[in-house]
């Protein structure tokens, strides 16, 4: 029999399986396990990865178990059980609840098995939506969702220093739920939601107060049977909203018109890199000025030069975040303050170092062809880029990317992985290629190619699985390799 989710108190003594631990210390799997332990659940943590691969996360859970035993003497805190390297059917049929990590596909035989036995399947996000006492502002999209989430959070912090920024941005919101429940006045909450996280709130009947869809391009086709299926997952951000909640869409993508026609909200607004057509309201760019058109009045609230993070895509992110911030009660002065103070996120076209006149750029979160193209266009100067790319296939086509590589790249370094053959075939003779199986070898390989004025760009266009733990590990290894190179050059 499934757990009664009407009250958090019902988790005491409940038997819960956490499926997918993950490698982020504050990510969905670890965050869910900690929250469940804290509330007295008997948890089994199961993951197909081995104990060696998950050692940091296992150590983190074990440490917090000891802390909770000391900190909560008034309740029973159960020691977690780990089932790693395999799944057991009993852990999905003889329990009260299954917590599904976003890395686990909804089509998993074990997820389906739990549902067949009438067991609730939840995620850290769905539980947070159930119990969070304050309005939630959510952001999704193929590109720009992390930056838009963080930028909106920066703006909201000008009105409330405790603003929560969580979700797919490597922090589970369950890390913050308990203290939020103690707050007497509303705290702004911004969640970045991937398509996988959005799947877990489908049918919940609770949606975000403000929902932003930054854009939608072909991605994750290794996980979804079609682009339409992937798009459906993205649209869930709107589908659980009420009529009076706010939906924000990208006016510059044609497919958004169809999505808008399916949005239940009556408050649909837009952002655009050009003046909005008649009938559309929201934020837009006119020359180099950021403007807002609402209720028949046009107001200028910033200039492109006010945005610290550069690039056309970041202007779009700024327009989306500024519109949401306005509806959340942030003044134009505070929006401007946020635009000026936000320096960007690590791993997003991040300039790591300049060594002997060569720029090293970490764009590890460029995991789609469109993301790589944006970085190539920003840093390219007709053949000055050495691109480090490749990894695990997501079922995407690289033909358009290959055209830009031919124009902007003098050389390409490709990681071993299931995407290698597809990328190499698309690039063809467009640029010389080197194949490597580590980040250290990748950074070393570029040294015989680069010269003054060149750019070494890590922008994979694929998933990180295989050589790296995740995309952030990949970026950290790049930063470390560049730092080691810098010290080596300085020592000569």
Short mmCIF file of C-alpha atoms in Angstrom, two decimals:
data_model
loop_
_atom_site.label_atom_id
_atom_site.label_comp_id
_atom_site.label_asym_id
_atom_site.label_seq_id
_atom_site.Cartn_x
_atom_site.Cartn_y
_atom_site.Cartn_z
CA UNK A 1 0.00 0.00 0.00
CA UNK A 2 1.32 3.41 -0.94
CA UNK A 3 2.32 6.02 1.60
CA UNK A 4 -0.23 8.71 2.46
CA UNK A 5 1.54 11.86 1.26
CA UNK A 6 -0.92 14.26 2.89
CA UNK A 7 1.51 14.91 5.75
CA UNK A 8 5.29 14.88 6.15
CA UNK A 9 4.79 13.14 9.52
CA UNK A 10 3.70 10.02 7.63
CA UNK A 11 7.30 9.43 6.50
CA UNK A 12 8.24 8.30 10.02
CA UNK A 13 8.84 4.51 9.86
CA UNK A 14 7.80 4.35 6.18
CA UNK A 15 9.78 2.04 3.90
CA UNK A 16 11.16 4.03 0.96
CA UNK A 17 13.41 3.03 -1.93
CA UNK A 18 15.65 5.76 -3.34
CA UNK A 19 16.40 4.75 -6.93
CA UNK A 20 19.51 6.45 -8.28
CA UNK A 21 21.92 8.01 -5.79
CA UNK A 22 23.97 10.12 -8.21
CA UNK A 23 27.31 11.83 -7.70
CA UNK A 24 26.31 15.35 -6.64
CA UNK A 25 26.64 15.89 -2.89
CA UNK A 26 23.55 18.11 -2.89
CA UNK A 27 21.87 16.57 -5.95
CA UNK A 28 18.48 14.87 -6.21
CA UNK A 29 19.51 11.41 -4.98
CA UNK A 30 21.61 12.54 -2.01
CA UNK A 31 19.19 15.35 -1.16
CA UNK A 32 16.21 12.97 -1.18
CA UNK A 33 18.02 10.37 0.94
CA UNK A 34 19.04 12.96 3.54
CA UNK A 35 15.53 14.41 3.78
CA UNK A 36 13.93 10.98 4.10
CA UNK A 37 16.40 9.90 6.80
CA UNK A 38 15.79 13.15 8.67
CA UNK A 39 12.05 12.45 8.71
CA UNK A 40 12.41 8.90 10.01
CA UNK A 41 11.96 6.85 6.85
CA UNK A 42 13.56 3.42 6.49
CA UNK A 43 15.43 3.83 3.23
CA UNK A 44 17.02 1.48 0.74
CA UNK A 45 19.33 3.31 -1.67
CA UNK A 46 19.81 1.40 -4.91
CA UNK A 47 21.91 2.31 -7.95
CA UNK A 48 23.38 0.35 -10.85
CA UNK A 49 26.70 2.08 -10.32
CA UNK A 50 29.18 0.36 -8.02
CA UNK A 51 30.12 1.34 -4.47
CA UNK A 52 33.51 2.51 -5.78
CA UNK A 53 31.89 4.84 -8.34
CA UNK A 54 29.52 6.25 -5.72
CA UNK A 55 31.95 6.38 -2.79
CA UNK A 56 31.68 10.16 -2.24
CA UNK A 57 27.89 10.06 -2.20
CA UNK A 58 27.78 6.98 0.06
CA UNK A 59 30.19 8.68 2.48
CA UNK A 60 28.02 11.80 2.44
CA UNK A 61 24.87 9.82 3.33
CA UNK A 62 26.69 7.88 6.06
CA UNK A 63 28.03 11.10 7.58
CA UNK A 64 24.55 12.65 7.70
CA UNK A 65 23.04 9.51 9.22
CA UNK A 66 25.41 9.92 12.17
CA UNK A 67 24.56 13.66 12.40
CA UNK A 68 20.81 13.02 12.38
CA UNK A 69 21.12 10.32 15.06
CA UNK A 70 22.70 12.96 17.32
CA UNK A 71 20.49 15.89 16.31
CA UNK A 72 17.08 14.17 16.48
CA UNK A 73 16.99 12.10 19.69
CA UNK A 74 13.20 12.48 19.77
CA UNK A 75 12.64 10.35 16.67
CA UNK A 76 13.76 7.03 15.25
CA UNK A 77 16.49 7.56 12.64
CA UNK A 78 17.14 4.43 10.62
CA UNK A 79 20.48 3.43 9.15
CA UNK A 80 20.24 3.46 5.33
CA UNK A 81 20.72 0.23 3.40
CA UNK A 82 22.74 0.37 0.17
CA UNK A 83 22.07 -1.96 -2.75
CA UNK A 84 24.67 -0.95 -5.34
CA UNK A 85 25.60 -2.43 -8.71
CA UNK A 86 22.13 -3.98 -9.06
CA UNK A 87 18.42 -3.56 -8.31
CA UNK A 88 16.24 -6.03 -6.36
CA UNK A 89 12.58 -6.42 -7.32
CA UNK A 90 11.52 -6.54 -3.67
CA UNK A 91 12.79 -3.00 -3.19
CA UNK A 92 10.14 -1.81 -5.65
CA UNK A 93 7.18 -3.96 -4.65
CA UNK A 94 7.38 -4.32 -0.84
CA UNK A 95 7.82 -0.65 0.05
CA UNK A 96 5.61 2.36 0.75
CA UNK A 97 7.22 4.75 -1.75
CA UNK A 98 9.83 4.86 -4.52
CA UNK A 99 11.93 8.00 -5.00
CA UNK A 100 13.14 8.21 -8.59
CA UNK A 101 16.32 10.14 -9.37
CA UNK A 102 16.03 12.23 -12.60
CA UNK A 103 18.76 10.13 -14.20
CA UNK A 104 16.43 7.11 -14.11
CA UNK A 105 14.12 6.87 -17.14
CA UNK A 106 10.40 6.62 -16.44
CA UNK A 107 10.35 3.54 -18.70
CA UNK A 108 12.67 1.66 -16.32
CA UNK A 109 11.30 -1.84 -15.68
CA UNK A 110 11.65 -1.24 -11.94
CA UNK A 111 9.76 2.07 -12.02
CA UNK A 112 7.00 0.36 -14.01
CA UNK A 113 7.05 -2.57 -11.58
CA UNK A 114 6.46 -0.25 -8.63
CA UNK A 115 3.56 1.44 -10.41
CA UNK A 116 2.04 -1.95 -11.30
CA UNK A 117 2.03 -2.76 -7.58
CA UNK A 118 0.29 0.51 -6.74
CA UNK A 119 3.40 2.11 -5.21
CA UNK A 120 3.72 5.90 -5.47
CA UNK A 121 6.76 7.00 -7.52
CA UNK A 122 7.95 10.47 -6.55
CA UNK A 123 11.02 12.67 -7.02
CA UNK A 124 12.65 15.29 -4.84
CA UNK A 125 10.97 17.89 -7.04
CA UNK A 126 7.46 16.44 -6.78
CA UNK A 127 7.76 16.20 -2.98
CA UNK A 128 8.99 19.78 -2.83
CA UNK A 129 6.02 20.97 -4.92
CA UNK A 130 3.68 19.06 -2.58
CA UNK A 131 4.98 20.58 0.64
CA UNK A 132 6.51 23.96 -0.26
CA UNK A 133 4.47 26.73 1.41
CA UNK A 134 5.50 29.52 -1.00
CA UNK A 135 5.15 30.26 -4.73
CA UNK A 136 7.71 28.55 -6.95
CA UNK A 137 9.25 30.13 -10.05
CA UNK A 138 10.49 27.49 -12.52
CA UNK A 139 12.71 27.56 -15.60
CA UNK A 140 13.23 24.95 -18.31
CA UNK A 141 14.59 24.86 -21.86
CA UNK A 142 17.20 23.11 -23.97
CA UNK A 143 19.67 25.95 -23.51
CA UNK A 144 19.96 28.83 -21.07
CA UNK A 145 17.90 27.37 -18.24
CA UNK A 146 20.75 27.31 -15.69
CA UNK A 147 21.85 30.87 -16.48
CA UNK A 148 18.26 32.17 -16.51
CA UNK A 149 17.55 30.41 -13.20
CA UNK A 150 20.67 31.82 -11.53
CA UNK A 151 20.12 35.31 -12.98
CA UNK A 152 16.50 35.39 -11.81
CA UNK A 153 17.73 34.24 -8.40
CA UNK A 154 20.28 37.08 -8.36
CA UNK A 155 17.50 39.59 -9.04
CA UNK A 156 15.23 38.09 -6.39
CA UNK A 157 18.02 38.22 -3.82
CA UNK A 158 17.90 42.01 -4.09
CA UNK A 159 14.47 41.82 -2.41
CA UNK A 160 15.06 38.73 -0.23
CA UNK A 161 18.56 37.51 0.73
CA UNK A 162 17.29 34.00 1.56
CA UNK A 163 16.08 33.34 -2.03
CA UNK A 164 16.39 29.62 -2.84
CA UNK A 165 18.00 28.56 -6.15
CA UNK A 166 17.82 24.82 -6.70
CA UNK A 167 16.75 21.95 -8.96
CA UNK A 168 18.76 20.80 -11.94
CA UNK A 169 21.38 23.36 -10.97
CA UNK A 170 23.01 20.59 -8.82
CA UNK A 171 21.08 21.31 -5.59
CA UNK A 172 17.99 19.44 -4.46
CA UNK A 173 15.29 21.79 -3.11
CA UNK A 174 14.71 19.26 -0.32
CA UNK A 175 17.93 20.66 1.18
CA UNK A 176 15.91 23.81 1.91
CA UNK A 177 12.37 22.54 2.52
CA UNK A 178 12.54 22.10 6.30
CA UNK A 179 13.75 25.62 7.08
CA UNK A 180 11.31 27.07 4.54
CA UNK A 181 8.46 25.44 6.46
CA UNK A 182 9.55 27.45 9.51
CA UNK A 183 9.53 30.83 7.72
CA UNK A 184 6.70 33.22 8.60
CA UNK A 185 6.86 35.30 5.41
CA UNK A 186 7.26 34.13 1.78
CA UNK A 187 10.74 33.32 0.48
CA UNK A 188 11.29 33.43 -3.32
CA UNK A 189 12.13 30.01 -4.80
CA UNK A 190 13.62 29.49 -8.26
CA UNK A 191 13.93 25.96 -9.63
CA UNK A 192 15.73 24.88 -12.76
CA UNK A 193 13.78 21.89 -14.08
CA UNK A 194 15.11 19.51 -16.72
CA UNK A 195 12.66 17.54 -18.84
CA UNK A 196 13.36 14.54 -16.59
CA UNK A 197 12.48 16.44 -13.44
CA UNK A 198 9.35 17.86 -15.08
CA UNK A 199 8.11 14.35 -15.85
CA UNK A 200 7.83 13.78 -12.10
CA UNK A 201 5.28 16.58 -11.57
CA UNK A 202 3.05 15.54 -14.48
CA UNK A 203 -0.46 14.99 -13.14
CA UNK A 204 0.42 16.50 -9.74
CA UNK A 205 -2.06 19.35 -10.12
CA UNK A 206 0.43 21.83 -8.66
CA UNK A 207 2.36 24.11 -11.00
CA UNK A 208 4.83 26.98 -10.69
CA UNK A 209 3.52 30.49 -10.08
CA UNK A 210 5.80 31.67 -12.92
CA UNK A 211 7.07 29.24 -15.57
CA UNK A 212 9.70 30.06 -18.21
CA UNK A 213 10.51 28.03 -21.32
CA UNK A 214 13.75 29.53 -22.65
CA UNK A 215 13.80 27.58 -25.94
CA UNK A 216 13.48 24.04 -27.32
CA UNK A 217 15.86 22.27 -29.70
CA UNK A 218 16.48 18.62 -30.48
CA UNK A 219 18.23 17.05 -27.50
CA UNK A 220 18.24 13.89 -25.37
CA UNK A 221 17.00 11.77 -28.26
CA UNK A 222 18.77 8.85 -26.58
CA UNK A 223 16.21 9.20 -23.77
CA UNK A 224 13.12 10.19 -25.78
CA UNK A 225 11.68 8.35 -28.80
CA UNK A 226 11.14 11.61 -30.70
CA UNK A 227 11.55 15.37 -30.52
CA UNK A 228 7.78 15.60 -29.93
CA UNK A 229 8.09 13.39 -26.85
CA UNK A 230 10.94 15.54 -25.53
CA UNK A 231 8.89 18.68 -26.20
CA UNK A 232 5.92 17.21 -24.34
CA UNK A 233 8.12 16.75 -21.27
CA UNK A 234 9.16 20.41 -21.48
CA UNK A 235 5.54 21.56 -21.77
CA UNK A 236 4.71 19.96 -18.41
CA UNK A 237 6.11 23.15 -16.82
CA UNK A 238 2.92 24.89 -18.04
CA UNK A 239 0.43 22.03 -17.97
CA UNK A 240 0.14 21.88 -14.16
CA UNK A 241 -0.43 25.65 -13.86
CA UNK A 242 -3.72 27.29 -12.97
CA UNK A 243 -5.32 29.93 -15.23
CA UNK A 244 -4.04 32.83 -13.12
CA UNK A 245 -0.40 31.67 -13.03
CA UNK A 246 2.13 33.13 -15.46
CA UNK A 247 3.65 31.45 -18.53
CA UNK A 248 6.66 33.02 -20.27
CA UNK A 249 7.74 31.83 -23.73
CA UNK A 250 10.34 32.66 -26.39
CA UNK A 251 8.65 34.64 -29.19
CA UNK A 252 11.53 34.05 -31.62
CA UNK A 253 10.91 30.31 -32.05
CA UNK A 254 8.01 29.34 -34.31
CA UNK A 255 7.17 26.18 -32.38
CA UNK A 256 6.34 28.27 -29.32
CA UNK A 257 3.08 29.38 -30.95
CA UNK A 258 1.81 25.81 -30.89
CA UNK A 259 2.92 25.38 -27.29
CA UNK A 260 1.16 28.62 -26.27
CA UNK A 261 -2.07 27.24 -27.71
CA UNK A 262 -1.87 24.35 -25.25
CA UNK A 263 -1.01 26.40 -22.15
CA UNK A 264 -3.90 26.46 -19.61
CA UNK A 265 -2.82 29.83 -18.16
CA UNK A 266 -4.62 32.97 -19.31
CA UNK A 267 -1.52 35.03 -18.49
CA UNK A 268 0.90 34.24 -21.34
CA UNK A 269 3.81 36.62 -21.94
CA UNK A 270 6.82 36.62 -24.26
CA UNK A 271 10.45 37.66 -24.60
CA UNK A 272 12.13 38.45 -27.90
CA UNK A 273 15.31 39.81 -29.47
CA UNK A 274 13.12 42.17 -31.53
CA UNK A 275 10.05 44.33 -30.89
CA UNK A 276 7.01 42.21 -30.09
CA UNK A 277 4.26 41.95 -32.69
CA UNK A 278 0.84 43.38 -31.92
CA UNK A 279 -1.04 41.31 -29.38
CA UNK A 280 2.05 40.01 -27.58
CA UNK A 281 3.21 41.43 -24.26
CA UNK A 282 6.49 40.96 -22.41
CA UNK A 283 10.13 42.00 -22.79
CA UNK A 284 12.04 42.70 -25.99
CA UNK A 285 15.19 44.20 -27.46
CA UNK A 286 15.10 47.37 -29.55
CA UNK A 287 18.52 48.39 -30.85
CA UNK A 288 20.62 47.90 -27.71
CA UNK A 289 17.85 48.69 -25.23
CA UNK A 290 15.91 46.18 -23.11
CA UNK A 291 12.25 47.15 -22.92
CA UNK A 292 9.03 45.85 -21.40
CA UNK A 293 5.57 46.14 -22.97
CA UNK A 294 2.78 45.43 -20.49
CA UNK A 295 -0.75 46.80 -20.20
CA UNK A 296 -0.23 49.12 -23.14
CA UNK A 297 2.80 50.86 -21.63
CA UNK A 298 6.40 50.50 -22.86
CA UNK A 299 9.21 50.95 -20.34
CA UNK A 300 12.96 50.79 -20.92
CA UNK A 301 14.68 49.09 -17.98
CA UNK A 302 18.24 48.33 -19.13
CA UNK A 303 20.83 48.44 -21.91
CA UNK A 304 22.73 45.51 -23.40
CA UNK A 305 25.91 47.09 -21.97
CA UNK A 306 24.43 46.62 -18.48
CA UNK A 307 24.51 42.83 -18.84
CA UNK A 308 27.79 41.54 -17.40
CA UNK A 309 27.55 38.16 -19.17
CA UNK A 310 28.10 38.59 -22.90
CA UNK A 311 26.62 36.93 -25.98
CA UNK A 312 23.30 37.16 -27.84
CA UNK A 313 21.97 34.10 -25.99
CA UNK A 314 22.61 35.82 -22.66
CA UNK A 315 20.60 38.85 -23.79
CA UNK A 316 17.69 36.43 -24.29
CA UNK A 317 18.31 34.93 -20.85
CA UNK A 318 18.32 38.44 -19.39
CA UNK A 319 15.02 39.31 -21.09
CA UNK A 320 13.36 36.14 -19.74
CA UNK A 321 14.70 36.56 -16.20
CA UNK A 322 13.84 40.28 -16.10
CA UNK A 323 10.23 39.60 -17.10
CA UNK A 324 9.81 36.95 -14.40
CA UNK A 325 11.50 39.20 -11.83
CA UNK A 326 9.09 42.04 -12.68
CA UNK A 327 6.09 39.79 -12.05
CA UNK A 328 7.71 38.60 -8.80
CA UNK A 329 7.81 42.18 -7.49
CA UNK A 330 11.39 43.19 -8.28
CA UNK A 331 11.75 46.87 -9.21
CA UNK A 332 13.50 48.04 -12.38
CA UNK A 333 16.34 49.42 -10.27
CA UNK A 334 16.81 46.01 -8.63
CA UNK A 335 16.56 44.21 -11.98
CA UNK A 336 19.32 46.46 -13.28
CA UNK A 337 21.37 45.74 -10.18
CA UNK A 338 21.01 42.01 -10.82
CA UNK A 339 22.03 42.32 -14.48
CA UNK A 340 25.16 44.22 -13.49
CA UNK A 341 26.19 41.99 -10.57
CA UNK A 342 25.60 38.55 -12.12
CA UNK A 343 28.94 37.24 -13.41
CA UNK A 344 27.66 33.97 -14.86
CA UNK A 345 27.98 30.32 -13.88
CA UNK A 346 31.07 28.11 -14.03
CA UNK A 347 31.31 25.99 -17.15
CA UNK A 348 29.16 28.24 -19.33
CA UNK A 349 31.51 29.91 -21.80
CA UNK A 350 33.73 30.59 -18.78
CA UNK A 351 37.11 32.14 -19.62
CA UNK A 352 39.48 30.11 -17.46
CA UNK A 353 42.87 31.56 -18.41
CA UNK A 354 44.98 33.26 -21.05
CA UNK A 355 48.32 31.51 -21.54
CA UNK A 356 50.90 32.98 -23.92
CA UNK A 357 48.17 34.81 -25.83
CA UNK A 358 45.86 31.76 -26.09
CA UNK A 359 42.42 31.91 -24.46
CA UNK A 360 41.12 28.78 -22.67
CA UNK A 361 37.33 28.59 -22.37
CA UNK A 362 35.28 26.11 -20.31
CA UNK A 363 31.85 25.51 -21.86
CA UNK A 364 31.32 22.03 -20.43
CA UNK A 365 27.55 22.61 -20.20
CA UNK A 366 27.39 23.00 -23.99
CA UNK A 367 25.94 19.50 -24.33
CA UNK A 368 23.95 20.02 -27.55
CA UNK A 369 25.08 21.02 -31.05
CA UNK A 370 23.25 24.35 -30.67
CA UNK A 371 25.21 25.08 -27.50
CA UNK A 372 28.54 24.47 -29.25
CA UNK A 373 27.48 26.62 -32.20
CA UNK A 374 26.68 29.52 -29.83
CA UNK A 375 30.14 29.26 -28.27
CA UNK A 376 31.89 28.98 -31.65
CA UNK A 377 30.08 32.07 -32.90
CA UNK A 378 30.98 34.04 -29.78
CA UNK A 379 34.71 33.20 -29.77
CA UNK A 380 35.30 32.45 -33.45
CA UNK A 381 37.24 34.66 -35.81
CA UNK A 382 37.34 32.63 -39.00
CA UNK A 383 39.53 29.70 -37.98
CA UNK A 384 41.10 30.55 -34.62
CA UNK A 385 39.48 27.87 -32.43
CA UNK A 386 40.75 24.49 -31.29
CA UNK A 387 37.58 22.68 -30.18
CA UNK A 388 37.57 19.95 -27.54
CA UNK A 389 34.34 17.99 -27.92
CA UNK A 390 32.70 14.57 -27.98
CA UNK A 391 31.49 11.99 -25.48
CA UNK A 392 28.36 9.85 -25.32
CA UNK A 393 25.74 10.02 -28.04
CA UNK A 394 22.33 11.53 -27.38
CA UNK A 395 21.01 10.56 -30.82
CA UNK A 396 21.58 14.05 -32.24
CA UNK A 397 22.69 15.15 -35.70
CA UNK A 398 25.92 17.15 -36.07
CA UNK A 399 25.63 18.37 -39.68
CA UNK A 400 24.83 22.01 -38.82
CA UNK A 401 27.56 22.04 -36.18
CA UNK A 402 30.05 20.61 -38.67
CA UNK A 403 29.40 23.57 -41.02
CA UNK A 404 30.29 26.05 -38.26
CA UNK A 405 33.35 23.96 -37.28
CA UNK A 406 34.62 24.18 -40.87
CA UNK A 407 34.39 27.96 -40.65
CA UNK A 408 35.67 28.60 -37.12
CA UNK A 409 37.99 25.71 -36.14
CA UNK A 410 41.60 25.08 -37.05
CA UNK A 411 41.52 21.71 -35.26
CA UNK A 412 39.17 19.45 -33.29
CA UNK A 413 40.04 17.15 -30.38
CA UNK A 414 37.38 14.46 -29.85
CA UNK A 415 36.94 12.32 -26.76
CA UNK A 416 36.41 8.59 -26.99
CA UNK A 417 32.73 7.71 -26.73
CA UNK A 418 29.64 6.59 -28.57
CA UNK A 419 29.31 9.99 -30.28
CA UNK A 420 32.80 9.85 -31.80
CA UNK A 421 31.95 8.19 -35.12
CA UNK A 422 28.93 10.42 -35.77
CA UNK A 423 30.87 13.60 -35.00
CA UNK A 424 33.93 12.55 -36.98
CA UNK A 425 31.79 11.61 -39.98
CA UNK A 426 29.93 14.94 -39.91
CA UNK A 427 33.15 16.97 -39.63
CA UNK A 428 34.88 14.95 -42.36
CA UNK A 429 37.75 16.95 -43.83
CA UNK A 430 36.37 20.19 -42.37
CA UNK A 431 39.13 20.29 -39.74
CA UNK A 432 42.04 18.07 -38.62
CA UNK A 433 40.97 15.73 -35.80
CA UNK A 434 42.71 14.08 -32.86
CA UNK A 435 41.15 11.29 -30.75
CA UNK A 436 41.87 11.19 -26.99
CA UNK A 437 40.68 9.29 -23.93
CA UNK A 438 41.38 11.81 -21.15
CA UNK A 439 41.20 15.55 -20.45
CA UNK A 440 44.92 15.72 -19.77
CA UNK A 441 45.63 14.28 -23.22
CA UNK A 442 43.11 16.67 -24.79
CA UNK A 443 44.76 19.79 -23.35
CA UNK A 444 48.20 18.40 -24.22
CA UNK A 445 47.11 17.65 -27.80
CA UNK A 446 46.26 21.28 -28.54
CA UNK A 447 49.71 22.59 -27.63
CA UNK A 448 51.26 21.78 -30.99
CA UNK A 449 48.46 23.59 -32.84
CA UNK A 450 47.69 26.84 -31.01
CA UNK A 451 49.37 30.20 -31.49
CA UNK A 452 48.89 33.79 -30.31
CA UNK A 453 45.25 34.87 -30.71
CA UNK A 454 43.78 31.37 -30.73
CA UNK A 455 41.04 30.00 -28.47
CA UNK A 456 40.94 26.53 -26.91
CA UNK A 457 37.27 25.80 -26.36
CA UNK A 458 35.86 22.90 -24.36
CA UNK A 459 32.29 22.60 -25.65
CA UNK A 460 31.34 18.90 -25.93
CA UNK A 461 27.98 18.89 -27.75
CA UNK A 462 27.27 15.52 -26.11
CA UNK A 463 26.75 13.80 -22.77
CA UNK A 464 29.65 13.28 -20.36
CA UNK A 465 29.08 9.61 -19.50
CA UNK A 466 32.13 7.39 -19.86
CA UNK A 467 35.38 9.23 -19.20
CA UNK A 468 33.85 11.69 -16.71
CA UNK A 469 31.51 11.42 -13.72
CA UNK A 470 29.30 14.20 -15.10
CA UNK A 471 29.55 17.47 -17.01
CA UNK A 472 30.84 19.34 -13.97
CA UNK A 473 33.61 16.80 -13.40
CA UNK A 474 34.53 17.28 -17.05
CA UNK A 475 34.71 21.05 -16.57
CA UNK A 476 36.69 20.72 -13.33
CA UNK A 477 39.22 18.45 -15.06
CA UNK A 478 39.58 21.00 -17.88
CA UNK A 479 40.16 23.83 -15.38
CA UNK A 480 42.73 21.72 -13.51
CA UNK A 481 44.57 20.76 -16.71
CA UNK A 482 44.68 24.40 -17.84
CA UNK A 483 45.94 25.52 -14.41
CA UNK A 484 48.68 22.85 -14.54
CA UNK A 485 49.65 24.03 -18.04
CA UNK A 486 49.81 27.64 -16.84
CA UNK A 487 52.16 26.73 -13.98
CA UNK A 488 54.29 24.67 -16.35
CA UNK A 489 54.65 27.59 -18.77
CA UNK A 490 55.42 30.05 -15.96
CA UNK A 491 58.14 27.76 -14.61
CA UNK A 492 60.02 27.71 -17.92
#
